[in-house]
N, CA, C and O of each residue as an XYZ file, in Angstrom:
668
protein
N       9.536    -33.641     26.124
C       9.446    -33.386     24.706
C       9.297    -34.707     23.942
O       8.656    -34.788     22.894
N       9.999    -35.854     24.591
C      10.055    -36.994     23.730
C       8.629    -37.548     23.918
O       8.264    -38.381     23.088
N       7.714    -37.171     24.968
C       6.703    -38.175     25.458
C       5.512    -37.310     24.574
O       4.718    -38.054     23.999
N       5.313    -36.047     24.415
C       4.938    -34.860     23.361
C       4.936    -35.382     22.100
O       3.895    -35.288     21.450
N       6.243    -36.109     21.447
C       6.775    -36.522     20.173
C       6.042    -37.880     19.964
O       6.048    -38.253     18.791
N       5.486    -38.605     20.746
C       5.557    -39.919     20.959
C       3.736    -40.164     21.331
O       3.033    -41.171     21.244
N       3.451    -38.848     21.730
C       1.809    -38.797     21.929
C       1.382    -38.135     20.147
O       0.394    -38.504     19.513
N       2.041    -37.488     19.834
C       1.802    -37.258     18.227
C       1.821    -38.188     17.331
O       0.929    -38.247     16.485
N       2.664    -38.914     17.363
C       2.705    -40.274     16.441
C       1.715    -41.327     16.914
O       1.278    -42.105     16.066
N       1.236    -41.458     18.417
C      -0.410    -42.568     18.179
C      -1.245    -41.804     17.590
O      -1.941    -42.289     16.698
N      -1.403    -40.173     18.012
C      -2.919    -39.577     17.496
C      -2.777    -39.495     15.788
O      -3.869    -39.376     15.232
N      -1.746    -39.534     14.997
C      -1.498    -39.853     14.109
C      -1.717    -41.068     13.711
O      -2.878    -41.085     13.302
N      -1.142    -42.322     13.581
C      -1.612    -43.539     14.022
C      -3.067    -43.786     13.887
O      -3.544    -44.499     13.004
N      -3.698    -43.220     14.722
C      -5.067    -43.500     15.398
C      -5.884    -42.592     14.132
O      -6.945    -43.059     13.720
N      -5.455    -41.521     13.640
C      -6.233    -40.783     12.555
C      -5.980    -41.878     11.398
O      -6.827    -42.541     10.800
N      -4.997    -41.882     11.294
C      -4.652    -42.686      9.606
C      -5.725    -44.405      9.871
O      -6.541    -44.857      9.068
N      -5.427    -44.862     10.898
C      -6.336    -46.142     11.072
C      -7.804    -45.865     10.898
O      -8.589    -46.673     10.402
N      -8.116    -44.696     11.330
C      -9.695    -44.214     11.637
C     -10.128    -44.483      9.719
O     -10.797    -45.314      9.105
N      -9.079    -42.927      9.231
C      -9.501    -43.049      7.716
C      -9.001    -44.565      6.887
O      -9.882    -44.876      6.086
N      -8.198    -45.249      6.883
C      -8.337    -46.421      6.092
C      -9.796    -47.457      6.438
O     -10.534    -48.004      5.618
N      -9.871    -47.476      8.001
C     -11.042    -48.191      8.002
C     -12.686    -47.668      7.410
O     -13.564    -48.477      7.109
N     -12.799    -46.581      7.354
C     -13.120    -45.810      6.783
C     -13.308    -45.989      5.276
O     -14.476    -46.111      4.908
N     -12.473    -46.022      4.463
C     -12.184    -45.906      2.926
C     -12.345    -47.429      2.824
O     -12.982    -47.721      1.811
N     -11.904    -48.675      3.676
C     -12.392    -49.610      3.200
C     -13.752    -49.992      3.499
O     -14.148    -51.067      3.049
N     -14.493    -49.308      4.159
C     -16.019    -49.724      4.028
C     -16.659    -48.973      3.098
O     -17.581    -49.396      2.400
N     -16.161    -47.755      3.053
C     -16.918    -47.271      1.930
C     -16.571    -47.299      0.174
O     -17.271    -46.954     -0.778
N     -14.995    -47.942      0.248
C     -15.358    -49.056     -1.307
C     -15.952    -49.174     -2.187
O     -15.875    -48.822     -3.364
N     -16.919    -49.971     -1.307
C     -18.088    -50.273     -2.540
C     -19.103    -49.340     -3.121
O     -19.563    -49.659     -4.217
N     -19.535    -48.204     -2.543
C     -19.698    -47.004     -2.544
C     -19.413    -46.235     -3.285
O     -20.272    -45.780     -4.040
N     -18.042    -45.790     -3.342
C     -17.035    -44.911     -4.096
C     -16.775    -45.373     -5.374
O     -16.662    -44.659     -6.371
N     -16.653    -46.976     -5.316
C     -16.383    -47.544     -7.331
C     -17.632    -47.157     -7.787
O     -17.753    -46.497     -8.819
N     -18.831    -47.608     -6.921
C     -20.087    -47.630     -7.691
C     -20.429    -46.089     -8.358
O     -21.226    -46.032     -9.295
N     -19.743    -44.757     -7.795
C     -20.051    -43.422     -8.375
C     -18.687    -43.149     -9.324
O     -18.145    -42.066     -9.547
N     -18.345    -44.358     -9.763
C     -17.211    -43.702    -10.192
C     -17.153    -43.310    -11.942
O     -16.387    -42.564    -12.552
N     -18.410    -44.238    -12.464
C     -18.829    -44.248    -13.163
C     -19.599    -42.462    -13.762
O     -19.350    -41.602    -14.607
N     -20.462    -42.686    -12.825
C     -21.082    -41.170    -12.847
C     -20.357    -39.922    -12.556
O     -20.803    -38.800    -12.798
N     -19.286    -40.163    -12.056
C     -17.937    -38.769    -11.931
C     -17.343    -39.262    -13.160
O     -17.171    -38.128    -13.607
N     -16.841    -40.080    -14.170
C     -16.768    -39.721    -15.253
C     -17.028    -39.097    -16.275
O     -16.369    -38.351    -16.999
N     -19.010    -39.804    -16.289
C     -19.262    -39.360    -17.532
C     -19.908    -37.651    -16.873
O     -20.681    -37.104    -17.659
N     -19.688    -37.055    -15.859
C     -19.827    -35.551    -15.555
C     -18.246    -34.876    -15.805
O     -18.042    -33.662    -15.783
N     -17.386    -35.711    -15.999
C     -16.606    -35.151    -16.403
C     -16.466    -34.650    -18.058
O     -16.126    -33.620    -18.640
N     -16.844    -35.743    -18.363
C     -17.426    -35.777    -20.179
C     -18.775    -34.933    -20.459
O     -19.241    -34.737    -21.581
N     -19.253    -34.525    -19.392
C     -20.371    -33.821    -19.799
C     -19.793    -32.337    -19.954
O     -19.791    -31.842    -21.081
N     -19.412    -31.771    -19.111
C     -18.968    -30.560    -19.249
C     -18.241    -29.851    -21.057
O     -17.487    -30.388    -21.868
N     -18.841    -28.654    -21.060
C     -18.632    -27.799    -21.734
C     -17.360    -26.926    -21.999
O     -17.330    -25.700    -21.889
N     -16.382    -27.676    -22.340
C     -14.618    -27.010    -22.291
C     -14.633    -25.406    -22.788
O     -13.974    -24.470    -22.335
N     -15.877    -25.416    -24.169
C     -15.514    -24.379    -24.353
C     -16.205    -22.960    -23.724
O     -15.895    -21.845    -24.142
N     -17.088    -23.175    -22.764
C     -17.356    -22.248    -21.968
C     -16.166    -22.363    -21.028
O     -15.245    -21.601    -21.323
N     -16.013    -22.963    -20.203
C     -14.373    -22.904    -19.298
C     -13.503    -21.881    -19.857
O     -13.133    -20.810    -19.376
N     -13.211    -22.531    -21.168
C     -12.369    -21.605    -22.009
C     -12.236    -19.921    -22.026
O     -11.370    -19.076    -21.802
N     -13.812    -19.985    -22.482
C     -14.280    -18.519    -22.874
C     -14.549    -17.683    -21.519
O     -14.807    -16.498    -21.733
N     -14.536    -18.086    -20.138
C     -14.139    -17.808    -18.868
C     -13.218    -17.699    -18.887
O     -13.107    -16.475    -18.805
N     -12.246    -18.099    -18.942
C     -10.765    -17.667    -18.582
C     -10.361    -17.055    -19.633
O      -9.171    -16.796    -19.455
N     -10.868    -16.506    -21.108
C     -10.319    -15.705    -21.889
C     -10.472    -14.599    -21.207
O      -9.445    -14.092    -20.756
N     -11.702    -13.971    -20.963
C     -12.799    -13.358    -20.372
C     -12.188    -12.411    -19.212
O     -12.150    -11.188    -19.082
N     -11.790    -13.337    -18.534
C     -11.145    -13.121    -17.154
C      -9.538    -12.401    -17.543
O      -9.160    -11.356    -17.014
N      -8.707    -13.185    -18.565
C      -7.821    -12.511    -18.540
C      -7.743    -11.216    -19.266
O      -6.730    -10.519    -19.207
N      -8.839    -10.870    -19.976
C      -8.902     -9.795    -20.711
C      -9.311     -9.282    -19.474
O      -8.152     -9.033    -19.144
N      -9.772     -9.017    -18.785
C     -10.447     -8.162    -17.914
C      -9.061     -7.670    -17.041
O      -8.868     -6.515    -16.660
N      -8.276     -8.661    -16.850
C      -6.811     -8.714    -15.585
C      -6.054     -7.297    -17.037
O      -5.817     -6.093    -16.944
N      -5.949     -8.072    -17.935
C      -5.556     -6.915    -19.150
C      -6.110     -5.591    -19.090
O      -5.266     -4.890    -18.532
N      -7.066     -4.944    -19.378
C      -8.061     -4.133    -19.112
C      -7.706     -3.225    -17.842
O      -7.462     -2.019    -17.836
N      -7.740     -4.078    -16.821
C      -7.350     -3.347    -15.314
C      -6.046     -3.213    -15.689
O      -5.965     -2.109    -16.227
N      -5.027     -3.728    -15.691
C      -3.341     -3.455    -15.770
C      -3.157     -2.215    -16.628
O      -2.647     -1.234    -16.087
N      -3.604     -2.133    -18.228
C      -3.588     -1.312    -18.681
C      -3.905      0.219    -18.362
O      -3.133      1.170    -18.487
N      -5.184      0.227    -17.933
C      -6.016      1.132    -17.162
C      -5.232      2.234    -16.292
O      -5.222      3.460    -16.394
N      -4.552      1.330    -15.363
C      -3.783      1.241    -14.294
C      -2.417      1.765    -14.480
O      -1.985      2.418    -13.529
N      -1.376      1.568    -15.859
C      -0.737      1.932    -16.314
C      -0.361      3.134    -16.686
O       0.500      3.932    -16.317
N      -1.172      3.104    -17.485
C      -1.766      4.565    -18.532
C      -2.087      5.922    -17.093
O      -1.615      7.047    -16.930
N      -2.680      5.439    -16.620
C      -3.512      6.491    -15.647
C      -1.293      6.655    -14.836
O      -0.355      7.364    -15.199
N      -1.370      6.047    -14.198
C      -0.013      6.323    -13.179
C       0.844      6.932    -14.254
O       1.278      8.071    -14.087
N       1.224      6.001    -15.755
C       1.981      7.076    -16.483
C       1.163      8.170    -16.464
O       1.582      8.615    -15.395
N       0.086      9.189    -16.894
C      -0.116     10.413    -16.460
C      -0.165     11.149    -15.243
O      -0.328     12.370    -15.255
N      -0.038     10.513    -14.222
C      -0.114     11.479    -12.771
C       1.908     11.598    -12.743
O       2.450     12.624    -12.333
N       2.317     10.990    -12.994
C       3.913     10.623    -13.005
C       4.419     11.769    -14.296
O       5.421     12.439    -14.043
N       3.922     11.920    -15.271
C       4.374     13.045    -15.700
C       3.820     14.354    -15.344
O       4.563     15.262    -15.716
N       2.643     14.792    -14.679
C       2.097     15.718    -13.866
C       3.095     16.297    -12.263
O       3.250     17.297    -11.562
N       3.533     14.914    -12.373
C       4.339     15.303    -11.435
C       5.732     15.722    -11.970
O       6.284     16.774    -11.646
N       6.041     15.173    -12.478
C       7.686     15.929    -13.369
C       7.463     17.007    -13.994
O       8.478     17.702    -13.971
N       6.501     17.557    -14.626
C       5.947     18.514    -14.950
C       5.921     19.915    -13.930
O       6.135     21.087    -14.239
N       5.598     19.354    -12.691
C       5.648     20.178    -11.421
C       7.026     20.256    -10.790
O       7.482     20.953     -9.883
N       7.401     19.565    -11.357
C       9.442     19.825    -10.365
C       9.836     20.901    -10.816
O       9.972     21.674     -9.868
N      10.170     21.513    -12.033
C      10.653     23.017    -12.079
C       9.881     23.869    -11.355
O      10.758     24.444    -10.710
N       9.108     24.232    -11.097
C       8.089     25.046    -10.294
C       8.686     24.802     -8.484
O       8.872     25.713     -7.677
N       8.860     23.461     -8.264
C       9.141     22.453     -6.921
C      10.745     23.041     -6.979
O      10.748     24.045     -6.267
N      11.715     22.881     -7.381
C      13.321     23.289     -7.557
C      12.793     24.902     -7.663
O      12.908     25.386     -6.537
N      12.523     25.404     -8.142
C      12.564     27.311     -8.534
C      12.088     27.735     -7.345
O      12.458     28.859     -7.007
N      11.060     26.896     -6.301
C      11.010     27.751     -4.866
C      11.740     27.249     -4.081
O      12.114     27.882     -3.094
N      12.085     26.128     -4.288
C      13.474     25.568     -3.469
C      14.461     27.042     -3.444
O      14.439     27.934     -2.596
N      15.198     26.950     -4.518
C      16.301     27.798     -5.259
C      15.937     29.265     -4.688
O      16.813     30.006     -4.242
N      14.773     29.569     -4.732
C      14.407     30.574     -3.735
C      14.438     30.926     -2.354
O      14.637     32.098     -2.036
N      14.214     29.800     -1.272
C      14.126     29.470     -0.288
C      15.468     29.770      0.260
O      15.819     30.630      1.069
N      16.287     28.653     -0.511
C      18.180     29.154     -0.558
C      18.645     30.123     -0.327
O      19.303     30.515      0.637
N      18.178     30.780     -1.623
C      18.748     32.449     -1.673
C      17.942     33.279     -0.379
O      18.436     34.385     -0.159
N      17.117     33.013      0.244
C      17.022     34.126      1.493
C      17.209     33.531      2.771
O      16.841     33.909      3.883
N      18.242     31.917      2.184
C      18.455     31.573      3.908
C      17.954     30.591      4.704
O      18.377     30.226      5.801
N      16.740     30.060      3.892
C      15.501     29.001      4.167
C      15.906     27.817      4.054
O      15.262     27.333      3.123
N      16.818     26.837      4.590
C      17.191     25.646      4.228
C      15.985     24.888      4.326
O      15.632     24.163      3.395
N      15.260     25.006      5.483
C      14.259     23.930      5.701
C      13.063     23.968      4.959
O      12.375     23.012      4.600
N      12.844     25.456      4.720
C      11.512     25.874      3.418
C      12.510     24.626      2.146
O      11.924     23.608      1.776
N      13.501     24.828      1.801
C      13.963     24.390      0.688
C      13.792     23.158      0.759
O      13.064     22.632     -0.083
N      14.448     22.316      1.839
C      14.304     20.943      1.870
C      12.825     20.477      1.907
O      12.513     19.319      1.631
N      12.001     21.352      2.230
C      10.590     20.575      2.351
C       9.696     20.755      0.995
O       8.691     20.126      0.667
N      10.475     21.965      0.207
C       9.909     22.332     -1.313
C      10.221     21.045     -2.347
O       9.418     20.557     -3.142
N      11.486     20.669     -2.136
C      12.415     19.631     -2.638
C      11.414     18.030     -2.034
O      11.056     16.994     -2.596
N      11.311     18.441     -1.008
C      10.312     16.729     -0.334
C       9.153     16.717     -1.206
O       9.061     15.911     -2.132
N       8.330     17.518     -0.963
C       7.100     17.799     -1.181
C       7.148     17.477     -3.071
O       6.716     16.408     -3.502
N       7.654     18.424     -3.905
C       7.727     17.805     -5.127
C       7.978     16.619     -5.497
O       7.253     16.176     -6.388
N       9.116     15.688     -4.924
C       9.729     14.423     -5.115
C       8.214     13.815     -4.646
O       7.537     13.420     -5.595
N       7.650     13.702     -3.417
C       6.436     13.033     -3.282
C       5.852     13.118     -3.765
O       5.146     12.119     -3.632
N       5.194     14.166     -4.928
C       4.208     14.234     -5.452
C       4.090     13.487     -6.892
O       3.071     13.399     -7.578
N       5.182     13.052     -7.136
C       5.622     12.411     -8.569
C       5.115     11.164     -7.900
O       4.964     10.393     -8.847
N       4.760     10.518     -6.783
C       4.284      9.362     -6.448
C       2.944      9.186     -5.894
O       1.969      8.585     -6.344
N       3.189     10.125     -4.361
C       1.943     10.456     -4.193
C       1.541     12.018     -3.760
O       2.275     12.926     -3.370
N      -0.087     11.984     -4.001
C      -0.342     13.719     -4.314
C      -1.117     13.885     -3.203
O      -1.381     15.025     -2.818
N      -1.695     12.505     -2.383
C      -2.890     12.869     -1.708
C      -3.483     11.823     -0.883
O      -2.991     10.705     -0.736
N      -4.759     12.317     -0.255
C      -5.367     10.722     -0.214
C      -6.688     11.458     -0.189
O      -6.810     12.604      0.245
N      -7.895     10.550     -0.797
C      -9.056     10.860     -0.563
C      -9.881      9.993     -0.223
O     -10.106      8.902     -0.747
N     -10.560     10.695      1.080
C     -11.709     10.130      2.253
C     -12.796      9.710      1.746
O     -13.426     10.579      1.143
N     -13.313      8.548      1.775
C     -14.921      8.442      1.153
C     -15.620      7.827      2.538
O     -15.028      6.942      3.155
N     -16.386      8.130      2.810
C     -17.620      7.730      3.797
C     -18.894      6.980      3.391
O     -19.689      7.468      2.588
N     -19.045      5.936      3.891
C     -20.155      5.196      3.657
C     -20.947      5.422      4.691
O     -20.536      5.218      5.833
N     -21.825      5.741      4.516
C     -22.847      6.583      5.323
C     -23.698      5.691      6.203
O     -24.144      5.959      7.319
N     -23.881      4.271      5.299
C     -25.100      3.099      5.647
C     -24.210      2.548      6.435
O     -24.898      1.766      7.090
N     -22.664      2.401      6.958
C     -22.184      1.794      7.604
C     -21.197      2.386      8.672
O     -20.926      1.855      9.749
N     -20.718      3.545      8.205
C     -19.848      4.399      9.201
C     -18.821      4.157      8.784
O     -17.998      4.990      9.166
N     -18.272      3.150      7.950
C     -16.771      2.959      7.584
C     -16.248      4.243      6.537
O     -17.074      4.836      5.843
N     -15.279      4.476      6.519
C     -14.414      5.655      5.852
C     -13.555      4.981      5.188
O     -12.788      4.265      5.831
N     -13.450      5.028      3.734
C     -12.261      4.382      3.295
C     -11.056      5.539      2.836
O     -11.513      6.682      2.813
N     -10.143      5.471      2.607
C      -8.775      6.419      2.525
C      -8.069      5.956      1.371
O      -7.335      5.000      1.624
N      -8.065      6.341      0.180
C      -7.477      5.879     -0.579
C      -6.693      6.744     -1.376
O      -7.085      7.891     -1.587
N      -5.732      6.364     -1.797
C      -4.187      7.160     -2.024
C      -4.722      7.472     -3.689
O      -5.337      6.804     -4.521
N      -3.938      9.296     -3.657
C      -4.038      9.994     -5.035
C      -2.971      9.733     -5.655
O      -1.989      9.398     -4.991
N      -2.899      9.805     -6.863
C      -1.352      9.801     -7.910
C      -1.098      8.815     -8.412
O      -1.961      8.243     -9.078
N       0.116      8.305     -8.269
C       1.453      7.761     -9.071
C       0.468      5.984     -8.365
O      -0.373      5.401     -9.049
N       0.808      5.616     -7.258
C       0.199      5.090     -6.144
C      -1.149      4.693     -6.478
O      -1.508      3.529     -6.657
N      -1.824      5.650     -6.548
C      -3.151      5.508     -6.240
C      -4.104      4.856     -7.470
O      -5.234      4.370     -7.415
N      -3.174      5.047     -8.606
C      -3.405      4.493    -10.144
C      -3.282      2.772    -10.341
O      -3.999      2.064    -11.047
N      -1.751      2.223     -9.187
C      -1.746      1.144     -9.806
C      -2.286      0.434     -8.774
O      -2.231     -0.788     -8.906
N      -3.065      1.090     -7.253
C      -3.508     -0.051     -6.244
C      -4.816     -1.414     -7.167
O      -4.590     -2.622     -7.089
N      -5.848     -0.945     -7.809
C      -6.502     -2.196     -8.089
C      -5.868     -2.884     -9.193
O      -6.626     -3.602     -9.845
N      -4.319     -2.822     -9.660
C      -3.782     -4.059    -10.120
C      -3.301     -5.013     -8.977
O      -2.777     -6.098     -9.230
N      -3.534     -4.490     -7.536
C      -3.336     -5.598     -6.395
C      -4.231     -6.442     -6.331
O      -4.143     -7.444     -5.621
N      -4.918     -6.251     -6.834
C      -6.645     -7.382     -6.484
C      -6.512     -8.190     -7.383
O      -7.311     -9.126     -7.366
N      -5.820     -8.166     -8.128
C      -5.617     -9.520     -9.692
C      -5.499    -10.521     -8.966
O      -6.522    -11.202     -9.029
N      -4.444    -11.106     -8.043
C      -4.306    -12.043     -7.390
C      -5.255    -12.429     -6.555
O      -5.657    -13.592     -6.606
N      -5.589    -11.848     -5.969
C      -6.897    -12.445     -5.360
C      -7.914    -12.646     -6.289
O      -8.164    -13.851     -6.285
N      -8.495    -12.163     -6.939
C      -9.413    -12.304     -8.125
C      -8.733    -13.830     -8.871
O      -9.488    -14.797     -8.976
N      -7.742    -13.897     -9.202
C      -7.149    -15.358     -9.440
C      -7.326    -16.723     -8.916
O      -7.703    -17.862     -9.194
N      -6.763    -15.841     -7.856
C      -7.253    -17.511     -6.954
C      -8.603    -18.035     -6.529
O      -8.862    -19.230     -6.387
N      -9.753    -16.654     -6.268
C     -11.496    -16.774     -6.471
C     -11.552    -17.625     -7.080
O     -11.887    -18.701     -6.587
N     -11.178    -17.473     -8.714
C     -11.615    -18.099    -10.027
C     -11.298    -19.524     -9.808
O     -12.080    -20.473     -9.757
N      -9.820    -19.504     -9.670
C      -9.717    -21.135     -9.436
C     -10.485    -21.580     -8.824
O     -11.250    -22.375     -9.371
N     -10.640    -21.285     -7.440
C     -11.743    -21.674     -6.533
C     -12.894    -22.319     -7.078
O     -13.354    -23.423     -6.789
N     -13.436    -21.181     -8.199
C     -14.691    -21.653     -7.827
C     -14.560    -22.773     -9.222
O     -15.626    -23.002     -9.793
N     -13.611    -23.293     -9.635
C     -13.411    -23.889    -10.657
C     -13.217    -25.256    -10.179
O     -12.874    -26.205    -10.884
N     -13.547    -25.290     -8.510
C     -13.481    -26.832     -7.630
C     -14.445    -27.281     -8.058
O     -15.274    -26.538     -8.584
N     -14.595    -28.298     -7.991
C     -15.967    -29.255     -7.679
C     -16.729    -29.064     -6.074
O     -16.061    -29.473     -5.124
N     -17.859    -28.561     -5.833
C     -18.502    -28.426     -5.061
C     -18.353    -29.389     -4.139
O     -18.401    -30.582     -4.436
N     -18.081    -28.776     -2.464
C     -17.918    -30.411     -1.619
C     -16.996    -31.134     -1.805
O     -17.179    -32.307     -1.477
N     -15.424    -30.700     -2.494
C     -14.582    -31.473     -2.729
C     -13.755    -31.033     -1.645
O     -13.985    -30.013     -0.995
N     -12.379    -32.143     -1.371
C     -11.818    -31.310     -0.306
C     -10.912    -30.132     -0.562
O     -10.686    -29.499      0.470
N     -10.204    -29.557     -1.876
C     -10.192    -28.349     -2.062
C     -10.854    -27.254     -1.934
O     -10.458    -26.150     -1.561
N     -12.147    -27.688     -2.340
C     -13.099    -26.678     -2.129
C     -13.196    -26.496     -0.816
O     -12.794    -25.396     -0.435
N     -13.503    -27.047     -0.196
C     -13.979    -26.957      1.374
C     -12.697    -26.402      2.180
O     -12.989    -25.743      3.178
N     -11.300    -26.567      1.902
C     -10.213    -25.934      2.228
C     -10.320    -24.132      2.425
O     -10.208    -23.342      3.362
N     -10.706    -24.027      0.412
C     -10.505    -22.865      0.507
C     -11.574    -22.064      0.698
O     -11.422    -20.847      0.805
């Protein structure tokens, strides 16, 4: 383990020497553009940037809301349906049916969340997607905000930088 520990620290070593020798030849190079990565920094247009990320967050707004609104209505559709869900329960009881009851009682409680799922088929590819009805199924594309977030940053790198090329 120590000789493991000890082969990591030359190839380390040996990287960091590689890049300084490296960065000092290319020096003269790097001051000479340094000029021209300024004034492209001064060139740019703040207030388009701006009006992108207003843009963007109205849109993250837009979806959340959307998303909201819709689940608050399947969520009272479903509370709406529990007296109906309890009254065949309560029925079930009275002739003896524990398990009719308990599954009248399941079945309503799930449906205040979820009601379903529906199959879509893409025909040009064979894939089937499955995507959840209801309570559920209202707020899944407020999951994509975050990813949609970090895109944006992304592409808010400088081309060929080493962030960019990371992500």
């Amino acid at each position: 383990m120590l000789h493991q520990f000890l082969s990591n620290q030359t190839g380390y070593q040996q990287t960091l020497a590689t890049a300084m020798q490296s960065a000092i030849q290319n020096f003269p190079a790097d001051l000479a553009t340094v000029p021209a990565a300024i004034q492209n920094l001064l060139s740019g247009d703040p207030a388009a940037a701006l009006q992108t990320i207003i843009n963007q967050q109205m849109g993250y707004a837009q979806t959340i809301n959307t998303a909201l609104h819709s689940a608050a209505q399947d969520f009272g559709i479903g509370v709406a349906g529990l007296h109906d869900t309890f009254q065949a329960a309560l029925q079930d009881l009275a002739t003896g049916n524990v398990n009719g009851a308990v599954g009248d009682i399941s079945t309503g409680l799930r449906n205040l969340f979820l009601t379903g799922f529906e199959p879509t088929v893409d025909l040009d590819t064979g894939i089937i997607t499955i995507t959840p009805t209801g309570t559920l199924g209202d707020l899944i594309p407020t999951l994509a905000i975050p990813g949609q977030m970090a895109q944006n940053f992304t592409n808010l790198l400088p081309a060929g930088s080493i962030p960019a090329q990371i992500s």
